[in-house]
Amino acid sequence: MPAVVIIGAQWGDEGKGKATDLLGSRIDYVVKFNGGNNAGHTVVVGDEKYALHLLPSGILTEGVVPVIANGVVIDIEVLFDEIDALNARGVDTSKLVVSANAHVITQYHRTLDKVTERFLGSRQIGTTGRGIGPSYADKINRVGIRIQDLFDENILRQKVEGALHSKNQLLVKLYNRRAITVDEIVDDLLSYAERLRPMVADTGLLLNQALDAGKTVVFEGGQATMLDVDHGTYPFVTSSNSTAGGASTGSGIGPGRIDRVIGIVKAYTTRVGAGPFPTELLDESGEWLRARGFEFGTTTGRPRRTGWYDAPVARYAARINGITDFVMTKLDVLTGLKEIPVCVAYEVDGERVEEIPVSQTDFHHAVPIYENFPGWSEDISGARVFEDLPKNAQDYVLAVEAISGSRISAIGVGPDREAIVARHDLLD
Ligand code: GDP
Ligand code: IMO
Ligand code: MG
């Protein structure tokens, strides 16, 4: 005990750092197992606000060993920029370990991400443009570049040649872009090799040994269940497995080693980019949630789409991930509403359905069926135990808990890492 997985249970930006903060000094290792710098984590510590993309938010917890595992795609320039920015603010990153098997994001991945999106026109996914999809596509196509390739120039050159062969045809003939030379990519990657070398290790071995020694390892997912390439709203998803199973393949620990799966949900819902979102609010309520919750992307600054809480989505997440506990964030944002609607089921073609329809077309057309709960007007940001919350806020949490598929063990009541109401021990 214990390996703890933390994942987003909606469409991302749930405030995944809140659960890491709650575990605090009990954590020995924190592992990023999927995604790359498409993630955006804002963590507020006292007067300091940190925006992290490639590094797990747990890096801000003193004493932990941060690990970037094999399932991640790494833009090395971004990695060093983020490390330098944290060091400049006095955050120690010297323990960071990077998997030799993680794949890299290069210039041609970033370029391809942007041009393919442009060519999709109205069918755009609204990616973050960071080269995530093309890098994972190369991994699956077996033409990817891994961190370990940076330490063998001969192999690196051969692999870059192999990857660029077809990409330059695409870039020049289809997308009307300039060809990228093997030298510019190889020189760029080699320029990072020596700085990177001391951080690189067999992270699968390291993490298994840590678990054998009884250490607490937190696997911090990027993105979220509904953005998972298998279980999300495909094709409007990211290109990795951002569900709990990804923690196993993305880090090299056996699935049986995972003890707890903590799903993070907002007290309402947001989404960035295109794709179905049944409870989306396109009226002034949506604007109100966006302004109150400050719902603008940490990575791209885009306004987030906003909507009410969707219980079928939470139940789906509970099921797909085996969620043992939910942490509900941003309950404070709902303060001041007279009534709070919660989606309890959908109507699809005139029929009530309780779960997410398997057909994407049906999900696109699903109309939420709402139940309304009475709101509260008291400031809840100082609440630290459940009884501190006004009765209506307690009832909202209990009602949502009863239909979401797992217990709600903690509740976020403000952006600060201390602003949390703990109900049940996340490790118990
Ligand atoms: P992540 O992608 O899951 O790490 O989440 P983001 O950092 O993208 O978005 C969550 C935002 O909500 C951040 O700006 C957090 O500071 C903020 N936040 C987290 N928990 C709470 C909470 O309980 N209340 C409020 N008001 N803000 C919160
Ligand atoms: P965190 O970790 C919210 C979305 C993008 C786009 C789709 C594919 O902060 O929760 P990609 O660049 O990954 O190929 O984009 O996924 N997306 C996110 N939305 N939070 C994120 O991360 C996201 N990472 C990717 O907006 O719709
Ligand atoms: Mg985010």
CSV table of C-alpha atoms and ligand atoms in Angstrom, one decimal:
chain,number,residue,atom,x,y,z
A,1,MET,CA,0.0,0.0,0.0
A,2,PRO,CA,-0.5,2.2,-1.6
A,3,ALA,CA,-0.5,3.0,-5.3
A,4,VAL,CA,-3.1,5.8,-5.8
A,5,VAL,CA,-4.4,6.9,-9.2
A,6,ILE,CA,-5.9,10.4,-9.6
A,7,ILE,CA,-7.8,11.0,-12.8
A,8,GLY,CA,-10.2,13.5,-14.2
A,9,ALA,CA,-13.8,12.2,-14.2
A,10,GLN,CA,-15.2,14.7,-16.7
A,11,TRP,CA,-13.6,16.6,-19.6
A,12,GLY,CA,-10.5,17.9,-17.8
A,13,ASP,CA,-9.6,20.9,-15.7
A,14,GLU,CA,-11.4,19.4,-12.7
A,15,GLY,CA,-8.6,20.6,-10.4
A,16,LYS,CA,-6.8,17.4,-10.1
A,17,GLY,CA,-4.1,18.9,-7.9
A,18,LYS,CA,-6.6,19.2,-5.1
A,19,ALA,CA,-6.4,15.4,-4.3
A,20,THR,CA,-2.6,15.5,-4.5
A,21,ASP,CA,-2.6,18.4,-2.0
A,22,LEU,CA,-4.9,16.5,0.3
A,23,LEU,CA,-2.5,13.6,0.4
A,24,GLY,CA,0.3,16.0,1.1
A,25,SER,CA,3.2,14.7,3.0
A,26,ARG,CA,2.0,11.1,2.8
A,27,ILE,CA,3.2,11.0,-0.9
A,28,ASP,CA,6.7,9.7,-1.7
A,29,TYR,CA,6.5,9.6,-5.6
A,30,VAL,CA,4.2,11.4,-8.0
A,31,VAL,CA,4.0,10.1,-11.5
A,32,LYS,CA,2.7,11.6,-14.8
A,33,PHE,CA,1.7,8.6,-16.9
A,34,ASN,CA,-0.1,10.1,-20.0
A,35,GLY,CA,-0.3,13.1,-22.2
A,36,GLY,CA,2.2,15.9,-22.4
A,37,ASN,CA,2.1,19.7,-22.3
A,38,ASN,CA,-1.5,19.7,-23.4
A,39,ALA,CA,-2.3,19.5,-19.7
A,40,GLY,CA,-2.7,22.7,-17.7
A,41,HIS,CA,-2.7,22.6,-13.9
A,42,THR,CA,-3.1,25.7,-11.9
A,43,VAL,CA,-2.1,25.3,-8.3
A,44,VAL,CA,-2.4,28.1,-5.7
A,45,VAL,CA,-0.1,27.8,-2.7
A,46,GLY,CA,-0.6,30.7,-0.3
A,47,ASP,CA,0.1,33.9,-2.4
A,48,GLU,CA,1.8,31.9,-5.1
A,49,LYS,CA,0.1,30.7,-8.3
A,50,TYR,CA,1.8,28.0,-10.4
A,51,ALA,CA,0.8,26.9,-13.9
A,52,LEU,CA,2.2,23.5,-14.8
A,53,HIS,CA,1.9,21.7,-18.1
A,54,LEU,CA,4.4,18.9,-18.5
A,55,LEU,CA,5.3,18.4,-14.9
A,56,PRO,CA,2.8,16.7,-12.5
A,57,SER,CA,1.3,19.2,-10.1
A,58,GLY,CA,2.6,17.0,-7.2
A,59,ILE,CA,6.0,18.4,-8.0
A,60,LEU,CA,5.0,21.3,-5.7
A,61,THR,CA,4.7,18.9,-2.7
A,62,GLU,CA,7.9,19.1,-0.8
A,63,GLY,CA,10.0,15.9,-0.6
A,64,VAL,CA,8.3,13.9,-3.3
A,65,VAL,CA,10.1,12.3,-6.2
A,66,PRO,CA,8.5,13.5,-9.4
A,67,VAL,CA,8.5,10.9,-12.3
A,68,ILE,CA,7.6,11.4,-16.0
A,69,ALA,CA,6.8,7.8,-17.0
A,70,ASN,CA,6.9,6.0,-20.3
A,71,GLY,CA,3.3,6.9,-21.3
A,72,VAL,CA,4.1,10.6,-21.6
A,73,VAL,CA,5.1,12.5,-24.8
A,74,ILE,CA,7.8,15.0,-23.9
A,75,ASP,CA,8.5,18.4,-25.6
A,76,ILE,CA,12.0,18.7,-24.1
A,77,GLU,CA,12.3,22.5,-24.6
A,78,VAL,CA,9.0,22.9,-22.6
A,79,LEU,CA,10.4,20.5,-19.9
A,80,PHE,CA,13.5,22.6,-19.3
A,81,ASP,CA,11.5,25.9,-19.5
A,82,GLU,CA,9.2,24.5,-16.8
A,83,ILE,CA,12.0,23.3,-14.6
A,84,ASP,CA,13.9,26.6,-14.9
A,85,ALA,CA,10.7,28.6,-14.1
A,86,LEU,CA,10.1,26.5,-11.0
A,87,ASN,CA,13.8,26.7,-9.9
A,88,ALA,CA,13.7,30.5,-10.3
A,89,ARG,CA,10.8,30.5,-7.8
A,90,GLY,CA,12.7,28.3,-5.3
A,91,VAL,CA,10.9,25.0,-6.1
A,92,ASP,CA,13.3,22.0,-6.0
A,93,THR,CA,13.1,19.8,-9.1
A,94,SER,CA,16.4,18.0,-8.6
A,95,LYS,CA,14.7,14.7,-7.9
A,96,LEU,CA,12.9,14.6,-11.2
A,97,VAL,CA,13.2,11.2,-13.1
A,98,VAL,CA,12.3,10.8,-16.7
A,99,SER,CA,11.6,7.5,-18.5
A,100,ALA,CA,14.0,6.3,-21.1
A,101,ASN,CA,11.0,5.0,-23.0
A,102,ALA,CA,8.9,8.2,-23.1
A,103,HIS,CA,8.5,9.5,-26.6
A,104,VAL,CA,9.5,13.0,-27.7
A,105,ILE,CA,7.5,15.8,-29.4
A,106,THR,CA,9.5,17.5,-32.1
A,107,GLN,CA,9.0,20.4,-34.4
A,108,TYR,CA,7.3,18.2,-37.1
A,109,HIS,CA,4.7,17.0,-34.6
A,110,ARG,CA,3.8,20.5,-33.6
A,111,THR,CA,3.6,21.6,-37.2
A,112,LEU,CA,1.5,18.6,-38.2
A,113,ASP,CA,-0.9,19.1,-35.3
A,114,LYS,CA,-1.6,22.7,-36.5
A,115,VAL,CA,-1.9,22.0,-40.2
A,116,THR,CA,-4.1,18.9,-39.8
A,117,GLU,CA,-6.4,20.8,-37.6
A,118,ARG,CA,-6.6,23.6,-40.2
A,119,PHE,CA,-7.4,21.1,-42.9
A,120,LEU,CA,-10.2,19.5,-40.9
A,121,GLY,CA,-12.1,22.8,-41.2
A,122,SER,CA,-15.5,22.5,-39.5
A,123,ARG,CA,-14.6,19.1,-38.2
A,124,GLN,CA,-11.7,20.5,-36.1
A,125,ILE,CA,-11.1,18.8,-32.7
A,126,GLY,CA,-9.7,22.0,-31.2
A,127,THR,CA,-6.5,20.5,-30.0
A,128,THR,CA,-4.0,22.4,-28.0
A,129,GLY,CA,-1.6,22.5,-31.0
A,130,ARG,CA,1.2,21.1,-28.9
A,131,GLY,CA,2.0,18.1,-31.2
A,132,ILE,CA,0.4,15.6,-28.8
A,133,GLY,CA,-1.7,13.6,-31.4
A,134,PRO,CA,1.1,13.4,-34.1
A,135,SER,CA,3.7,12.2,-31.5
A,136,TYR,CA,1.4,9.4,-30.2
A,137,ALA,CA,0.5,8.5,-33.8
A,138,ASP,CA,4.2,8.0,-34.5
A,139,LYS,CA,4.5,5.9,-31.4
A,140,ILE,CA,1.7,3.6,-32.6
A,141,ASN,CA,3.1,3.6,-36.2
A,142,ARG,CA,6.5,2.6,-34.7
A,143,VAL,CA,8.3,5.6,-36.1
A,144,GLY,CA,8.5,7.6,-32.9
A,145,ILE,CA,11.7,8.9,-31.2
A,146,ARG,CA,12.2,7.9,-27.6
A,147,ILE,CA,14.2,9.7,-24.9
A,148,GLN,CA,16.8,6.9,-25.0
A,149,ASP,CA,17.5,7.6,-28.7
A,150,LEU,CA,19.1,10.9,-27.7
A,151,PHE,CA,22.0,9.0,-26.3
A,152,ASP,CA,22.8,7.2,-29.6
A,153,GLU,CA,23.4,9.7,-32.4
A,154,ASN,CA,23.6,7.1,-35.1
A,155,ILE,CA,20.2,5.5,-34.1
A,156,LEU,CA,18.7,8.9,-33.6
A,157,ARG,CA,19.6,10.0,-37.1
A,158,GLN,CA,18.2,6.8,-38.7
A,159,LYS,CA,15.0,7.2,-36.8
A,160,VAL,CA,14.5,10.9,-37.7
A,161,GLU,CA,15.3,10.1,-41.3
A,162,GLY,CA,12.6,7.3,-41.2
A,163,ALA,CA,10.1,9.6,-39.6
A,164,LEU,CA,10.7,12.6,-41.9
A,165,HIS,CA,10.6,10.6,-45.1
A,166,SER,CA,6.8,10.5,-45.4
A,167,LYS,CA,6.2,13.6,-43.3
A,168,ASN,CA,8.1,15.8,-45.7
A,169,GLN,CA,6.0,14.5,-48.5
A,170,LEU,CA,2.9,15.4,-46.6
A,171,LEU,CA,4.2,18.8,-45.4
A,172,VAL,CA,5.3,19.9,-48.9
A,173,LYS,CA,2.9,18.3,-51.3
A,174,LEU,CA,-0.3,18.3,-49.3
A,175,TYR,CA,0.0,21.1,-46.7
A,176,ASN,CA,2.2,23.4,-48.7
A,177,ARG,CA,4.8,23.8,-46.0
A,178,ARG,CA,8.6,23.7,-46.2
A,179,ALA,CA,10.4,20.5,-45.8
A,180,ILE,CA,12.1,19.8,-42.4
A,181,THR,CA,15.7,18.6,-42.5
A,182,VAL,CA,17.1,15.7,-40.6
A,183,ASP,CA,19.9,17.8,-39.3
A,184,GLU,CA,17.7,20.5,-37.7
A,185,ILE,CA,15.8,17.9,-35.8
A,186,VAL,CA,18.8,15.8,-34.8
A,187,ASP,CA,20.8,18.9,-33.7
A,188,ASP,CA,17.9,20.2,-31.7
A,189,LEU,CA,17.4,16.9,-29.8
A,190,LEU,CA,21.1,16.4,-29.2
A,191,SER,CA,21.4,19.8,-27.7
A,192,TYR,CA,19.3,18.6,-24.8
A,193,ALA,CA,21.0,15.2,-24.3
A,194,GLU,CA,23.6,16.0,-21.8
A,195,ARG,CA,21.3,18.0,-19.5
A,196,LEU,CA,18.7,15.3,-19.7
A,197,ARG,CA,21.1,12.3,-19.2
A,198,PRO,CA,21.2,12.4,-15.3
A,199,MET,CA,17.4,12.5,-15.1
A,200,VAL,CA,16.8,9.4,-17.3
A,201,ALA,CA,16.1,6.0,-15.8
A,202,ASP,CA,14.1,2.8,-16.0
A,203,THR,CA,11.1,4.3,-14.3
A,204,GLY,CA,9.1,1.1,-14.4
A,205,LEU,CA,11.8,-0.6,-12.3
A,206,LEU,CA,12.1,2.4,-10.0
A,207,LEU,CA,8.3,2.6,-9.3
A,208,ASN,CA,8.0,-1.2,-8.7
A,209,GLN,CA,10.9,-1.0,-6.2
A,210,ALA,CA,9.3,1.9,-4.5
A,211,LEU,CA,6.0,0.0,-4.1
A,212,ASP,CA,7.9,-3.1,-2.9
A,213,ALA,CA,9.5,-0.8,-0.2
A,214,GLY,CA,6.0,0.3,0.9
A,215,LYS,CA,6.3,3.8,-0.5
A,216,THR,CA,3.2,5.8,-1.5
A,217,VAL,CA,3.1,6.5,-5.2
A,218,VAL,CA,0.5,8.8,-6.7
A,219,PHE,CA,-0.2,8.5,-10.4
A,220,GLU,CA,-1.5,11.8,-11.6
A,221,GLY,CA,-3.5,11.6,-14.8
A,222,GLY,CA,-3.5,14.4,-17.4
A,223,GLN,CA,-6.8,15.2,-19.2
A,224,ALA,CA,-9.8,13.1,-18.2
A,225,THR,CA,-12.1,10.1,-18.7
A,226,MET,CA,-14.3,11.8,-21.4
A,227,LEU,CA,-11.1,12.8,-23.3
A,228,ASP,CA,-9.7,9.2,-23.2
A,229,VAL,CA,-8.9,7.9,-26.7
A,230,ASP,CA,-10.8,4.6,-26.0
A,231,HIS,CA,-13.5,5.6,-23.6
A,232,GLY,CA,-14.1,9.3,-24.3
A,233,THR,CA,-16.1,11.1,-26.9
A,234,TYR,CA,-14.1,9.9,-29.9
A,235,PRO,CA,-12.9,11.6,-32.1
A,236,PHE,CA,-13.2,14.6,-29.8
A,237,VAL,CA,-10.6,13.3,-27.4
A,238,THR,CA,-6.9,13.4,-26.7
A,239,SER,CA,-4.6,10.7,-28.0
A,240,SER,CA,-3.7,8.9,-24.8
A,241,ASN,CA,-5.4,6.7,-22.2
A,242,SER,CA,-6.3,9.2,-19.6
A,243,THR,CA,-8.4,6.7,-17.6
A,244,ALA,CA,-7.1,4.6,-14.7
A,245,GLY,CA,-5.8,1.8,-16.8
A,246,GLY,CA,-3.4,4.2,-18.4
A,247,ALA,CA,-1.6,4.4,-15.1
A,248,SER,CA,-0.6,0.8,-15.5
A,249,THR,CA,0.5,0.7,-19.1
A,250,GLY,CA,1.8,4.3,-18.9
A,251,SER,CA,4.2,3.6,-16.0
A,252,GLY,CA,5.0,-0.1,-16.0
A,253,ILE,CA,3.3,-1.3,-12.8
A,254,GLY,CA,0.9,-4.2,-12.9
A,255,PRO,CA,-2.8,-3.3,-12.7
A,256,GLY,CA,-3.2,-5.4,-9.5
A,257,ARG,CA,-0.9,-3.0,-7.7
A,258,ILE,CA,-3.4,-0.1,-7.9
A,259,ASP,CA,-5.1,0.3,-4.5
A,260,ARG,CA,-7.1,3.4,-4.8
A,261,VAL,CA,-8.6,5.4,-7.8
A,262,ILE,CA,-9.6,8.9,-7.0
A,263,GLY,CA,-11.8,10.7,-9.6
A,264,ILE,CA,-12.0,14.4,-9.6
A,265,VAL,CA,-15.2,16.1,-10.5
A,266,LYS,CA,-16.2,19.7,-10.6
A,267,ALA,CA,-19.5,20.6,-8.9
A,268,TYR,CA,-20.6,21.5,-12.5
A,269,THR,CA,-19.0,20.7,-15.9
A,270,THR,CA,-16.6,22.3,-18.3
A,271,ARG,CA,-15.0,21.3,-21.6
A,272,VAL,CA,-12.4,22.9,-23.9
A,273,GLY,CA,-12.4,22.2,-27.6
A,274,ALA,CA,-15.1,20.6,-29.8
A,275,GLY,CA,-17.4,17.6,-29.2
A,276,PRO,CA,-20.6,16.5,-27.4
A,277,PHE,CA,-21.5,18.1,-24.1
A,278,PRO,CA,-25.1,17.5,-23.2
A,279,THR,CA,-25.4,19.8,-20.2
A,280,GLU,CA,-23.7,22.7,-22.0
A,281,LEU,CA,-25.2,26.1,-21.2
A,282,LEU,CA,-25.2,28.6,-24.1
A,283,ASP,CA,-27.1,31.2,-22.1
A,284,GLU,CA,-26.3,33.7,-19.3
A,285,SER,CA,-26.1,30.9,-16.8
A,286,GLY,CA,-23.1,29.5,-18.8
A,287,GLU,CA,-21.5,32.9,-18.8
A,288,TRP,CA,-22.1,33.2,-15.1
A,289,LEU,CA,-20.4,29.9,-14.4
A,290,ARG,CA,-17.5,30.9,-16.6
A,291,ALA,CA,-17.0,34.2,-14.9
A,292,ARG,CA,-17.5,32.9,-11.4
A,293,GLY,CA,-15.3,29.8,-11.9
A,294,PHE,CA,-12.8,31.7,-13.9
A,295,GLU,CA,-13.1,29.0,-16.6
A,296,PHE,CA,-10.4,29.9,-19.1
A,297,GLY,CA,-7.8,27.4,-20.2
A,298,THR,CA,-4.5,27.2,-18.4
A,299,THR,CA,-2.7,26.1,-21.5
A,300,THR,CA,-4.3,28.0,-24.4
A,301,GLY,CA,-6.3,30.7,-22.5
A,302,ARG,CA,-9.5,29.6,-24.4
A,303,PRO,CA,-12.8,30.2,-22.7
A,304,ARG,CA,-14.1,26.9,-21.4
A,305,ARG,CA,-17.5,25.7,-22.3
A,306,THR,CA,-19.6,25.4,-19.2
A,307,GLY,CA,-22.7,23.4,-18.0
A,308,TRP,CA,-24.4,21.8,-15.1
A,309,TYR,CA,-23.2,18.6,-13.3
A,310,ASP,CA,-23.8,15.5,-15.3
A,311,ALA,CA,-24.4,12.4,-13.1
A,312,PRO,CA,-24.4,9.9,-16.0
A,313,VAL,CA,-20.9,11.1,-16.9
A,314,ALA,CA,-19.8,10.7,-13.2
A,315,ARG,CA,-21.3,7.2,-13.1
A,316,TYR,CA,-19.6,6.3,-16.4
A,317,ALA,CA,-16.3,7.5,-15.0
A,318,ALA,CA,-16.8,5.6,-11.8
A,319,ARG,CA,-17.4,2.4,-13.8
A,320,ILE,CA,-14.6,2.8,-16.4
A,321,ASN,CA,-12.0,3.7,-13.8
A,322,GLY,CA,-13.1,1.8,-10.8
A,323,ILE,CA,-13.3,5.0,-8.8
A,324,THR,CA,-13.0,4.4,-5.0
A,325,ASP,CA,-13.5,8.1,-4.1
A,326,PHE,CA,-14.5,11.3,-5.7
A,327,VAL,CA,-13.1,14.6,-4.9
A,328,MET,CA,-15.6,17.3,-5.8
A,329,THR,CA,-14.0,20.7,-6.6
A,330,LYS,CA,-15.3,24.2,-7.0
A,331,LEU,CA,-18.5,23.8,-4.9
A,332,ASP,CA,-17.9,27.5,-3.8
A,333,VAL,CA,-18.5,28.6,-7.4
A,334,LEU,CA,-22.2,27.6,-7.1
A,335,THR,CA,-22.7,29.9,-4.1
A,336,GLY,CA,-25.4,32.4,-4.8
A,337,LEU,CA,-27.6,30.3,-7.1
A,338,LYS,CA,-31.2,30.0,-6.1
A,339,GLU,CA,-31.6,26.6,-7.6
A,340,ILE,CA,-28.9,24.2,-8.9
A,341,PRO,CA,-29.9,21.8,-11.7
A,342,VAL,CA,-28.2,18.4,-11.9
A,343,CYS,CA,-28.5,16.2,-14.9
A,344,VAL,CA,-29.8,12.8,-13.7
A,345,ALA,CA,-30.5,11.0,-17.0
A,346,TYR,CA,-30.9,11.9,-20.7
A,347,GLU,CA,-33.7,11.8,-23.2
A,348,VAL,CA,-32.7,10.2,-26.5
A,349,ASP,CA,-35.3,10.1,-29.2
A,350,GLY,CA,-38.1,10.5,-26.7
A,351,GLU,CA,-36.9,7.8,-24.4
A,352,ARG,CA,-35.3,8.2,-20.9
A,353,VAL,CA,-31.8,6.7,-20.7
A,354,GLU,CA,-29.9,6.4,-17.5
A,355,GLU,CA,-26.4,5.8,-18.8
A,356,ILE,CA,-24.3,7.4,-21.6
A,357,PRO,CA,-25.5,6.0,-24.9
A,358,VAL,CA,-23.0,3.8,-26.7
A,359,SER,CA,-23.8,5.5,-30.0
A,360,GLN,CA,-21.9,8.8,-30.3
A,361,THR,CA,-24.8,10.1,-32.5
A,362,ASP,CA,-27.2,9.4,-29.7
A,363,PHE,CA,-24.9,11.1,-27.2
A,364,HIS,CA,-24.7,14.2,-29.5
A,365,HIS,CA,-28.5,14.4,-29.4
A,366,ALA,CA,-29.0,13.5,-25.7
A,367,VAL,CA,-31.1,16.0,-23.9
A,368,PRO,CA,-30.4,16.3,-20.2
A,369,ILE,CA,-33.2,15.5,-17.7
A,370,TYR,CA,-32.6,17.8,-14.7
A,371,GLU,CA,-33.5,17.7,-11.1
A,372,ASN,CA,-33.3,21.0,-9.2
A,373,PHE,CA,-31.7,21.4,-5.8
A,374,PRO,CA,-32.1,24.5,-3.6
A,375,GLY,CA,-29.0,26.7,-3.5
A,376,TRP,CA,-27.3,28.6,-0.7
A,377,SER,CA,-25.9,32.2,-0.3
A,378,GLU,CA,-23.4,31.8,2.6
A,379,ASP,CA,-19.7,32.1,1.8
A,380,ILE,CA,-18.4,28.5,2.1
A,381,SER,CA,-14.7,29.1,1.4
A,382,GLY,CA,-13.7,28.8,5.1
A,383,ALA,CA,-15.4,25.4,5.6
A,384,ARG,CA,-13.1,22.6,6.5
A,385,VAL,CA,-15.4,19.9,7.8
A,386,PHE,CA,-18.7,18.8,6.3
A,387,GLU,CA,-20.8,20.3,9.1
A,388,ASP,CA,-19.3,23.8,8.3
A,389,LEU,CA,-21.3,23.8,5.0
A,390,PRO,CA,-24.8,25.3,4.9
A,391,LYS,CA,-27.6,22.6,5.0
A,392,ASN,CA,-28.4,23.1,1.3
A,393,ALA,CA,-24.8,22.7,0.3
A,394,GLN,CA,-24.6,19.5,2.3
A,395,ASP,CA,-27.8,18.3,0.7
A,396,TYR,CA,-26.5,19.1,-2.8
A,397,VAL,CA,-23.3,17.1,-2.1
A,398,LEU,CA,-25.3,14.2,-0.7
A,399,ALA,CA,-27.8,14.1,-3.6
A,400,VAL,CA,-25.0,14.2,-6.1
A,401,GLU,CA,-23.1,11.5,-4.3
A,402,ALA,CA,-26.2,9.2,-4.3
A,403,ILE,CA,-26.3,9.2,-8.1
A,404,SER,CA,-22.6,9.4,-9.1
A,405,GLY,CA,-21.5,5.9,-8.4
A,406,SER,CA,-19.0,6.4,-5.6
A,407,ARG,CA,-18.6,8.3,-2.3
A,408,ILE,CA,-17.5,12.0,-2.4
A,409,SER,CA,-14.6,12.0,0.1
A,410,ALA,CA,-13.5,15.7,-0.2
A,411,ILE,CA,-15.0,18.9,-1.4
A,412,GLY,CA,-13.0,21.9,-2.8
A,413,VAL,CA,-14.3,25.3,-1.5
A,414,GLY,CA,-11.7,27.6,-3.0
A,415,PRO,CA,-8.6,27.8,-5.3
A,416,ASP,CA,-6.1,27.6,-2.4
A,417,ARG,CA,-4.7,24.2,-1.6
A,418,GLU,CA,-6.0,24.5,1.9
A,419,ALA,CA,-9.5,25.2,0.8
A,420,ILE,CA,-10.9,21.8,1.1
A,421,VAL,CA,-13.5,19.9,3.2
A,422,ALA,CA,-12.3,16.4,4.1
A,423,ARG,CA,-15.0,13.7,4.7
A,424,HIS,CA,-13.2,10.4,4.3
A,425,ASP,CA,-9.5,9.4,4.2
A,426,LEU,CA,-8.7,8.9,0.6
A,427,LEU,CA,-6.4,6.0,1.4
A,428,ASP,CA,-8.8,4.1,3.6
B,1,GDP,P1,-6.5,20.3,-13.8
B,1,GDP,O1,-6.3,20.4,-15.2
B,1,GDP,O2,-7.4,19.3,-13.4
B,1,GDP,O3,-5.2,20.3,-13.0
B,1,GDP,O4,-7.2,21.7,-13.3
B,1,GDP,P2,-6.9,23.2,-13.8
B,1,GDP,O5,-5.8,23.7,-13.0
B,1,GDP,O6,-6.8,23.3,-15.3
B,1,GDP,O7,-8.3,23.9,-13.4
B,1,GDP,C1,-8.8,23.9,-12.1
B,1,GDP,C2,-8.9,25.4,-11.7
B,1,GDP,O8,-9.7,25.4,-10.6
B,1,GDP,C3,-7.5,26.0,-11.2
B,1,GDP,O9,-7.5,27.3,-11.5
B,1,GDP,C4,-7.6,25.8,-9.7
B,1,GDP,O10,-6.9,26.8,-8.9
B,1,GDP,C5,-9.1,26.0,-9.4
B,1,GDP,N1,-9.6,25.3,-8.3
B,1,GDP,C6,-9.3,24.0,-7.9
B,1,GDP,N2,-10.1,23.6,-6.8
B,1,GDP,C7,-10.9,24.7,-6.6
B,1,GDP,C8,-12.0,24.9,-5.7
B,1,GDP,O11,-12.4,24.1,-4.9
B,1,GDP,N3,-12.7,26.1,-5.8
B,1,GDP,C9,-12.3,27.1,-6.7
B,1,GDP,N4,-13.0,28.2,-6.7
B,1,GDP,N5,-11.3,26.9,-7.6
B,1,GDP,C10,-10.6,25.7,-7.5
B,2,IMO,P1,-5.9,18.9,-18.1
B,2,IMO,O1,-4.8,17.9,-17.7
B,2,IMO,C1,-9.0,20.1,-20.9
B,2,IMO,C2,-8.5,18.8,-25.1
B,2,IMO,C3,-8.3,19.8,-26.2
B,2,IMO,C4,-9.0,19.2,-27.3
B,2,IMO,C5,-8.6,17.7,-27.2
B,2,IMO,C6,-7.4,17.2,-27.9
B,2,IMO,O2,-5.5,20.3,-17.9
B,2,IMO,O3,-7.2,18.5,-17.6
B,2,IMO,P2,-4.8,17.5,-27.7
B,2,IMO,O4,-4.0,18.7,-27.8
B,2,IMO,O5,-4.7,16.7,-26.4
B,2,IMO,O6,-4.6,16.6,-28.9
B,2,IMO,O7,-6.3,18.0,-27.8
B,2,IMO,O8,-8.4,17.5,-25.8
B,2,IMO,N1,-7.6,18.8,-24.0
B,2,IMO,C7,-7.9,19.2,-22.7
B,2,IMO,N2,-9.0,19.8,-22.2
B,2,IMO,N3,-8.0,19.8,-20.1
B,2,IMO,C8,-6.9,19.2,-20.6
B,2,IMO,O9,-5.9,18.8,-19.7
B,2,IMO,C9,-6.8,18.9,-21.9
B,2,IMO,N4,-5.8,18.3,-22.7
B,2,IMO,C10,-6.3,18.3,-24.0
B,2,IMO,O10,-8.9,21.0,-25.8
B,2,IMO,O11,-10.4,19.3,-27.3
B,3,MG,MG,-6.2,21.8,-16.7
